[in-house]
Amino acid sequence: MALRSATTAAPITAAHPRGRHVIRASREMVPQPGPITAGKPPRLPLQLGAPLFWPWEKVKIGPLYVSPMGFGTWAWGNQLLWGYQEDMDGGLQEVFNLAVRNGINLFDTADSYGTGRFNGQSERLLGKFIREFKGQNKIRDDVVIATKFAAYPWRLTSGQFVRACKSSLDRMQLDQIGIGQLHWSTANYAPLQELALWDGLVAMYEKGLVRAVGVSNYGPKQLIKIHDYLKARGVPLCSVQVQFSLLSMGAEQMELKAVCDSLGIRLIAYSPLGLGMLTGKYTTSKLPSGPRGLLFRQILPGLDPLLSSLNKIAERRRKTMSQVAINWCICKGAIPIPGVKTVEQAEENLGSLGWRLSSNEILELDSAAKASPTKMIQNIFQTS
């Protein structure tokens, strides 16, 4: 992450969440002692030497080192689905400050996040919060922004895609973006545009506008194609961001994870809580307002086996259902990016780190997910 007018690149560092010292990330995982939340879970069997997912145990994405969990900012500026209002900005800045002080350095956004007059608001707020952060410069400089560029129908050339990247940089007032991502594939309806957008990723990487490139909503077949195309151009594909959770354990998602593992691509998991369905906070008689309520009404009735298993493990672990669901994603080798709107949500999500599910618990959750008759509806933008 490079602020505007920066003269030198910042070192890759990991901040201790209690602020006692700064640790340089020298390998993929750098375990350090000390929990970030009160209370210790019961000791359960662990794989010898397995990381416990502390925030400072950095995970490698291309040339970058990021926390094992990031935060998503889809809600920042979205009035339609998430009820955003400008008077929330102060609270969102507190969320950001809490996150980075506790070692979270990955924040996901998009140039399309924000509705109506708030279009692009998520990027603007992230840039503002970075500039106004009052803590150590090393903590601020360690922040990695992963933003997505929409495959709008009027973005038909690589040059237009590069201009989209520059517009995001202007909104955030940064000189460089951590990970520049193609938001979705147009292969199913505009294959020629798809090739131009791939060339746009190459161009923004070669111009130094982004440190790494990734894609979003790609299935396994199309992921292999873009990986090979970028590799031939000398550009490594570092990540793919898809819907990945206990609610979306379909064969295609598991195949995609296997492809990622074979090609060295990091899987970033959006909606790790199924838009809130895995939190245990909703029932068929207690639904969220707006479009989410309609979706929940369809899916929740078939989730009893999964929600029961999540609740049982959460009680045994003295964790919340949300924390168990997020930890499951990390145990599967993904980097979850749960959305956050409040300090309370951020604190709860931080409780997903510093421990790991046992292999038996993972199998129990896998079985419960498969036994649940309903699944999350597939994103219409995801390709095969």
mmCIF file of N, CA, C and O in Angstrom, residues 64-131:
data_model
loop_
_atom_site.group_PDB
_atom_site.id
_atom_site.type_symbol
_atom_site.label_atom_id
_atom_site.label_comp_id
_atom_site.label_asym_id
_atom_site.label_seq_id
_atom_site.Cartn_x
_atom_site.Cartn_y
_atom_site.Cartn_z
ATOM 1 N N LEU A 64 2.959 -10.245 -1.636
ATOM 2 C CA LEU A 64 2.410 -9.605 -0.452
ATOM 3 C C LEU A 64 2.251 -10.585 0.703
ATOM 4 O O LEU A 64 2.084 -11.787 0.496
ATOM 5 N N TYR A 65 2.262 -10.053 1.926
ATOM 6 C CA TYR A 65 1.984 -10.833 3.119
ATOM 7 C C TYR A 65 0.773 -10.221 3.818
ATOM 8 O O TYR A 65 0.783 -9.037 4.173
ATOM 9 N N VAL A 66 -0.264 -11.019 4.001
ATOM 10 C CA VAL A 66 -1.513 -10.504 4.563
ATOM 11 C C VAL A 66 -1.950 -11.352 5.744
ATOM 12 O O VAL A 66 -1.528 -12.499 5.916
ATOM 13 N N SER A 67 -2.836 -10.788 6.567
ATOM 14 C CA SER A 67 -3.395 -11.512 7.701
ATOM 15 C C SER A 67 -4.223 -12.694 7.207
ATOM 16 O O SER A 67 -4.744 -12.668 6.083
ATOM 17 N N PRO A 68 -4.378 -13.752 8.021
ATOM 18 C CA PRO A 68 -5.123 -14.935 7.576
ATOM 19 C C PRO A 68 -6.609 -14.673 7.377
ATOM 20 O O PRO A 68 -7.316 -15.503 6.814
ATOM 21 N N MET A 69 -7.089 -13.529 7.812
ATOM 22 C CA MET A 69 -8.451 -13.073 7.556
ATOM 23 C C MET A 69 -8.382 -11.600 7.196
ATOM 24 O O MET A 69 -7.611 -10.838 7.791
ATOM 25 N N GLY A 70 -9.154 -11.191 6.206
ATOM 26 C CA GLY A 70 -9.280 -9.779 5.881
ATOM 27 C C GLY A 70 -10.686 -9.314 6.212
ATOM 28 O O GLY A 70 -11.506 -10.080 6.713
ATOM 29 N N PHE A 71 -10.976 -8.052 5.920
ATOM 30 C CA PHE A 71 -12.322 -7.523 6.112
ATOM 31 C C PHE A 71 -12.856 -7.023 4.773
ATOM 32 O O PHE A 71 -12.138 -6.363 4.010
ATOM 33 N N GLY A 72 -14.119 -7.345 4.504
ATOM 34 C CA GLY A 72 -14.780 -6.880 3.293
ATOM 35 C C GLY A 72 -15.561 -5.608 3.557
ATOM 36 O O GLY A 72 -16.099 -5.402 4.655
ATOM 37 N N THR A 73 -15.634 -4.743 2.536
ATOM 38 C CA THR A 73 -16.258 -3.424 2.724
ATOM 39 C C THR A 73 -17.404 -3.185 1.737
ATOM 40 O O THR A 73 -17.678 -2.053 1.357
ATOM 41 N N TRP A 74 -18.072 -4.256 1.328
ATOM 42 C CA TRP A 74 -19.210 -4.138 0.414
ATOM 43 C C TRP A 74 -20.277 -3.217 0.993
ATOM 44 O O TRP A 74 -20.921 -2.441 0.270
ATOM 45 N N ALA A 75 -20.481 -3.277 2.305
ATOM 46 C CA ALA A 75 -21.556 -2.511 2.942
ATOM 47 C C ALA A 75 -21.249 -1.019 3.038
ATOM 48 O O ALA A 75 -22.158 -0.222 3.250
ATOM 49 N N TRP A 76 -19.984 -0.643 2.872
ATOM 50 C CA TRP A 76 -19.585 0.753 3.057
ATOM 51 C C TRP A 76 -20.017 1.577 1.843
ATOM 52 O O TRP A 76 -19.333 1.667 0.855
ATOM 53 N N GLY A 77 -21.182 2.173 1.928
ATOM 54 C CA GLY A 77 -21.719 2.960 0.827
ATOM 55 C C GLY A 77 -22.931 2.329 0.178
ATOM 56 O O GLY A 77 -23.563 2.943 -0.688
ATOM 57 N N ASN A 78 -23.294 1.099 0.594
ATOM 58 C CA ASN A 78 -24.420 0.402 -0.023
ATOM 59 C C ASN A 78 -25.691 0.623 0.794
ATOM 60 O O ASN A 78 -25.857 0.056 1.867
ATOM 61 N N GLN A 79 -26.572 1.462 0.271
ATOM 62 C CA GLN A 79 -27.834 1.740 0.946
ATOM 63 C C GLN A 79 -28.861 0.646 0.717
ATOM 64 O O GLN A 79 -29.638 0.304 1.608
ATOM 65 N N LEU A 80 -28.866 0.062 -0.489
ATOM 66 C CA LEU A 80 -29.918 -0.882 -0.881
ATOM 67 C C LEU A 80 -29.911 -2.136 -0.015
ATOM 68 O O LEU A 80 -30.935 -2.512 0.574
ATOM 69 N N LEU A 81 -28.763 -2.792 0.087
ATOM 70 C CA LEU A 81 -28.691 -4.050 0.827
ATOM 71 C C LEU A 81 -28.317 -3.879 2.288
ATOM 72 O O LEU A 81 -28.762 -4.645 3.139
ATOM 73 N N TRP A 82 -27.488 -2.883 2.591
ATOM 74 C CA TRP A 82 -26.908 -2.807 3.925
ATOM 75 C C TRP A 82 -27.273 -1.533 4.691
ATOM 76 O O TRP A 82 -26.810 -1.322 5.800
ATOM 77 N N GLY A 83 -28.103 -0.681 4.097
ATOM 78 C CA GLY A 83 -28.623 0.469 4.834
ATOM 79 C C GLY A 83 -27.599 1.519 5.206
ATOM 80 O O GLY A 83 -27.703 2.177 6.247
ATOM 81 N N TYR A 84 -26.602 1.719 4.347
ATOM 82 C CA TYR A 84 -25.555 2.700 4.647
ATOM 83 C C TYR A 84 -26.111 4.115 4.709
ATOM 84 O O TYR A 84 -26.945 4.518 3.908
ATOM 85 N N GLN A 85 -25.609 4.894 5.684
ATOM 86 C CA GLN A 85 -25.862 6.323 5.798
ATOM 87 C C GLN A 85 -24.543 7.013 6.125
ATOM 88 O O GLN A 85 -23.669 6.424 6.771
ATOM 89 N N GLU A 86 -24.392 8.259 5.690
ATOM 90 C CA GLU A 86 -23.127 8.963 5.893
ATOM 91 C C GLU A 86 -22.756 9.122 7.366
ATOM 92 O O GLU A 86 -21.570 9.211 7.701
ATOM 93 N N ASP A 87 -23.764 9.148 8.260
ATOM 94 C CA ASP A 87 -23.435 9.302 9.677
ATOM 95 C C ASP A 87 -22.807 8.037 10.263
ATOM 96 O O ASP A 87 -22.410 8.012 11.432
ATOM 97 N N MET A 88 -22.696 6.978 9.446
ATOM 98 C CA MET A 88 -22.011 5.753 9.886
ATOM 99 C C MET A 88 -20.494 5.850 9.729
ATOM 100 O O MET A 88 -19.763 4.986 10.234
ATOM 101 N N ASP A 89 -20.020 6.879 9.030
ATOM 102 C CA ASP A 89 -18.593 6.928 8.672
ATOM 103 C C ASP A 89 -17.677 6.935 9.889
ATOM 104 O O ASP A 89 -16.599 6.328 9.887
ATOM 105 N N GLY A 90 -18.081 7.631 10.956
ATOM 106 C CA GLY A 90 -17.264 7.650 12.155
ATOM 107 C C GLY A 90 -17.104 6.259 12.755
ATOM 108 O O GLY A 90 -16.002 5.865 13.179
ATOM 109 N N GLY A 91 -18.197 5.506 12.780
ATOM 110 C CA GLY A 91 -18.139 4.143 13.288
ATOM 111 C C GLY A 91 -17.305 3.240 12.404
ATOM 112 O O GLY A 91 -16.577 2.367 12.896
ATOM 113 N N LEU A 92 -17.388 3.449 11.090
ATOM 114 C CA LEU A 92 -16.591 2.641 10.159
ATOM 115 C C LEU A 92 -15.101 2.927 10.337
ATOM 116 O O LEU A 92 -14.267 2.021 10.206
ATOM 117 N N GLN A 93 -14.773 4.186 10.630
ATOM 118 C CA GLN A 93 -13.363 4.495 10.871
ATOM 119 C C GLN A 93 -12.871 3.798 12.147
ATOM 120 O O GLN A 93 -11.727 3.315 12.193
ATOM 121 N N GLU A 94 -13.727 3.706 13.154
ATOM 122 C CA GLU A 94 -13.359 2.965 14.364
ATOM 123 C C GLU A 94 -13.131 1.492 14.036
ATOM 124 O O GLU A 94 -12.222 0.857 14.582
ATOM 125 N N VAL A 95 -13.962 0.940 13.143
ATOM 126 C CA VAL A 95 -13.791 -0.449 12.717
ATOM 127 C C VAL A 95 -12.424 -0.640 12.067
ATOM 128 O O VAL A 95 -11.691 -1.589 12.373
ATOM 129 N N PHE A 96 -12.083 0.270 11.159
ATOM 130 C CA PHE A 96 -10.787 0.191 10.475
ATOM 131 C C PHE A 96 -9.637 0.273 11.468
ATOM 132 O O PHE A 96 -8.696 -0.533 11.428
ATOM 133 N N ASN A 97 -9.694 1.242 12.378
ATOM 134 C CA ASN A 97 -8.621 1.428 13.352
ATOM 135 C C ASN A 97 -8.465 0.196 14.239
ATOM 136 O O ASN A 97 -7.340 -0.249 14.516
ATOM 137 N N LEU A 98 -9.587 -0.359 14.691
ATOM 138 C CA LEU A 98 -9.542 -1.561 15.523
ATOM 139 C C LEU A 98 -8.898 -2.716 14.757
ATOM 140 O O LEU A 98 -8.059 -3.454 15.303
ATOM 141 N N ALA A 99 -9.267 -2.855 13.498
ATOM 142 C CA ALA A 99 -8.756 -3.965 12.685
ATOM 143 C C ALA A 99 -7.238 -3.885 12.535
ATOM 144 O O ALA A 99 -6.522 -4.852 12.806
ATOM 145 N N VAL A 100 -6.732 -2.732 12.095
ATOM 146 C CA VAL A 100 -5.294 -2.648 11.828
ATOM 147 C C VAL A 100 -4.480 -2.713 13.117
ATOM 148 O O VAL A 100 -3.365 -3.245 13.126
ATOM 149 N N ARG A 101 -5.033 -2.207 14.211
ATOM 150 C CA ARG A 101 -4.305 -2.297 15.485
ATOM 151 C C ARG A 101 -4.243 -3.731 15.996
ATOM 152 O O ARG A 101 -3.423 -4.055 16.846
ATOM 153 N N ASN A 102 -5.133 -4.572 15.501
ATOM 154 C CA ASN A 102 -5.132 -5.971 15.886
ATOM 155 C C ASN A 102 -4.527 -6.869 14.816
ATOM 156 O O ASN A 102 -4.740 -8.081 14.818
ATOM 157 N N GLY A 103 -3.768 -6.279 13.886
ATOM 158 C CA GLY A 103 -3.012 -7.082 12.938
ATOM 159 C C GLY A 103 -3.692 -7.376 11.623
ATOM 160 O O GLY A 103 -3.090 -7.995 10.741
ATOM 161 N N ILE A 104 -4.951 -6.977 11.445
ATOM 162 C CA ILE A 104 -5.625 -7.195 10.161
ATOM 163 C C ILE A 104 -5.102 -6.156 9.169
ATOM 164 O O ILE A 104 -5.176 -4.953 9.421
ATOM 165 N N ASN A 105 -4.580 -6.624 8.035
ATOM 166 C CA ASN A 105 -4.036 -5.654 7.070
ATOM 167 C C ASN A 105 -4.602 -5.826 5.664
ATOM 168 O O ASN A 105 -4.194 -5.110 4.752
ATOM 169 N N LEU A 106 -5.553 -6.753 5.476
ATOM 170 C CA LEU A 106 -6.161 -6.953 4.163
ATOM 171 C C LEU A 106 -7.584 -6.417 4.168
ATOM 172 O O LEU A 106 -8.415 -6.836 4.983
ATOM 173 N N PHE A 107 -7.867 -5.490 3.242
ATOM 174 C CA PHE A 107 -9.205 -4.916 3.108
ATOM 175 C C PHE A 107 -9.626 -5.037 1.649
ATOM 176 O O PHE A 107 -8.918 -4.596 0.746
ATOM 177 N N ASP A 108 -10.793 -5.626 1.445
ATOM 178 C CA ASP A 108 -11.302 -5.836 0.094
ATOM 179 C C ASP A 108 -12.394 -4.826 -0.228
ATOM 180 O O ASP A 108 -13.274 -4.561 0.588
ATOM 181 N N THR A 109 -12.340 -4.284 -1.445
ATOM 182 C CA THR A 109 -13.324 -3.311 -1.881
ATOM 183 C C THR A 109 -13.546 -3.467 -3.385
ATOM 184 O O THR A 109 -13.124 -4.462 -3.978
ATOM 185 N N ALA A 110 -14.213 -2.513 -4.014
ATOM 186 C CA ALA A 110 -14.465 -2.564 -5.460
ATOM 187 C C ALA A 110 -14.879 -1.186 -5.939
ATOM 188 O O ALA A 110 -15.446 -0.396 -5.179
ATOM 189 N N ASP A 111 -14.615 -0.921 -7.224
ATOM 190 C CA ASP A 111 -15.011 0.392 -7.748
ATOM 191 C C ASP A 111 -16.520 0.504 -7.907
ATOM 192 O O ASP A 111 -17.057 1.590 -8.083
ATOM 193 N N SER A 112 -17.231 -0.630 -7.815
ATOM 194 C CA SER A 112 -18.693 -0.614 -7.929
ATOM 195 C C SER A 112 -19.382 -0.609 -6.574
ATOM 196 O O SER A 112 -20.617 -0.572 -6.507
ATOM 197 N N TYR A 113 -18.620 -0.648 -5.471
ATOM 198 C CA TYR A 113 -19.243 -0.675 -4.150
ATOM 199 C C TYR A 113 -19.732 0.718 -3.779
ATOM 200 O O TYR A 113 -18.984 1.694 -3.759
ATOM 201 N N GLY A 114 -21.004 0.770 -3.441
ATOM 202 C CA GLY A 114 -21.668 2.040 -3.162
ATOM 203 C C GLY A 114 -22.809 2.212 -4.149
ATOM 204 O O GLY A 114 -22.648 1.960 -5.346
ATOM 205 N N THR A 115 -23.970 2.608 -3.655
ATOM 206 C CA THR A 115 -25.143 2.730 -4.522
ATOM 207 C C THR A 115 -25.516 4.193 -4.721
ATOM 208 O O THR A 115 -25.303 5.032 -3.856
ATOM 209 N N GLY A 116 -26.090 4.467 -5.900
ATOM 210 C CA GLY A 116 -26.556 5.816 -6.195
ATOM 211 C C GLY A 116 -25.432 6.837 -6.121
ATOM 212 O O GLY A 116 -24.357 6.644 -6.680
ATOM 213 N N ARG A 117 -25.676 7.909 -5.380
ATOM 214 C CA ARG A 117 -24.680 8.974 -5.272
ATOM 215 C C ARG A 117 -23.459 8.535 -4.462
ATOM 216 O O ARG A 117 -22.451 9.236 -4.416
ATOM 217 N N PHE A 118 -23.553 7.373 -3.819
ATOM 218 C CA PHE A 118 -22.430 6.857 -3.041
ATOM 219 C C PHE A 118 -21.589 5.860 -3.840
ATOM 220 O O PHE A 118 -20.798 5.106 -3.266
ATOM 221 N N ASN A 119 -21.746 5.840 -5.160
ATOM 222 C CA ASN A 119 -20.949 4.937 -5.972
ATOM 223 C C ASN A 119 -19.452 5.223 -5.758
ATOM 224 O O ASN A 119 -19.010 6.367 -5.834
ATOM 225 N N GLY A 120 -18.671 4.162 -5.465
ATOM 226 C CA GLY A 120 -17.248 4.335 -5.178
ATOM 227 C C GLY A 120 -16.949 4.745 -3.752
ATOM 228 O O GLY A 120 -15.787 4.956 -3.396
ATOM 229 N N GLN A 121 -17.991 4.830 -2.904
ATOM 230 C CA GLN A 121 -17.798 5.322 -1.533
ATOM 231 C C GLN A 121 -16.899 4.408 -0.706
ATOM 232 O O GLN A 121 -16.129 4.881 0.132
ATOM 233 N N SER A 122 -16.988 3.115 -0.933
ATOM 234 C CA SER A 122 -16.158 2.180 -0.171
ATOM 235 C C SER A 122 -14.673 2.492 -0.366
ATOM 236 O O SER A 122 -13.906 2.552 0.601
ATOM 237 N N GLU A 123 -14.255 2.706 -1.610
ATOM 238 C CA GLU A 123 -12.862 3.046 -1.873
ATOM 239 C C GLU A 123 -12.489 4.387 -1.247
ATOM 240 O O GLU A 123 -11.406 4.532 -0.661
ATOM 241 N N ARG A 124 -13.374 5.380 -1.367
ATOM 242 C CA ARG A 124 -13.078 6.697 -0.797
ATOM 243 C C ARG A 124 -12.884 6.614 0.711
ATOM 244 O O ARG A 124 -11.957 7.227 1.268
ATOM 245 N N LEU A 125 -13.749 5.864 1.377
ATOM 246 C CA LEU A 125 -13.643 5.748 2.829
ATOM 247 C C LEU A 125 -12.357 5.028 3.233
ATOM 248 O O LEU A 125 -11.682 5.448 4.187
ATOM 249 N N LEU A 126 -11.997 3.958 2.534
ATOM 250 C CA LEU A 126 -10.767 3.245 2.868
ATOM 251 C C LEU A 126 -9.553 4.168 2.743
ATOM 252 O O LEU A 126 -8.683 4.193 3.620
ATOM 253 N N GLY A 127 -9.503 4.913 1.658
ATOM 254 C CA GLY A 127 -8.390 5.847 1.487
ATOM 255 C C GLY A 127 -8.343 6.881 2.592
ATOM 256 O O GLY A 127 -7.265 7.201 3.129
ATOM 257 N N LYS A 128 -9.492 7.406 2.954
ATOM 258 C CA LYS A 128 -9.576 8.410 4.025
ATOM 259 C C LYS A 128 -9.115 7.812 5.356
ATOM 260 O O LYS A 128 -8.355 8.441 6.102
ATOM 261 N N PHE A 129 -9.563 6.598 5.661
ATOM 262 C CA PHE A 129 -9.219 5.980 6.942
ATOM 263 C C PHE A 129 -7.720 5.680 7.027
ATOM 264 O O PHE A 129 -7.121 5.781 8.101
ATOM 265 N N ILE A 130 -7.125 5.296 5.907
ATOM 266 C CA ILE A 130 -5.680 5.057 5.896
ATOM 267 C C ILE A 130 -4.925 6.354 6.184
ATOM 268 O O ILE A 130 -4.012 6.400 7.006
ATOM 269 N N ARG A 131 -5.323 7.427 5.498
ATOM 270 C CA ARG A 131 -4.624 8.713 5.677
ATOM 271 C C ARG A 131 -4.759 9.236 7.096
ATOM 272 O O ARG A 131 -3.826 9.849 7.629
#
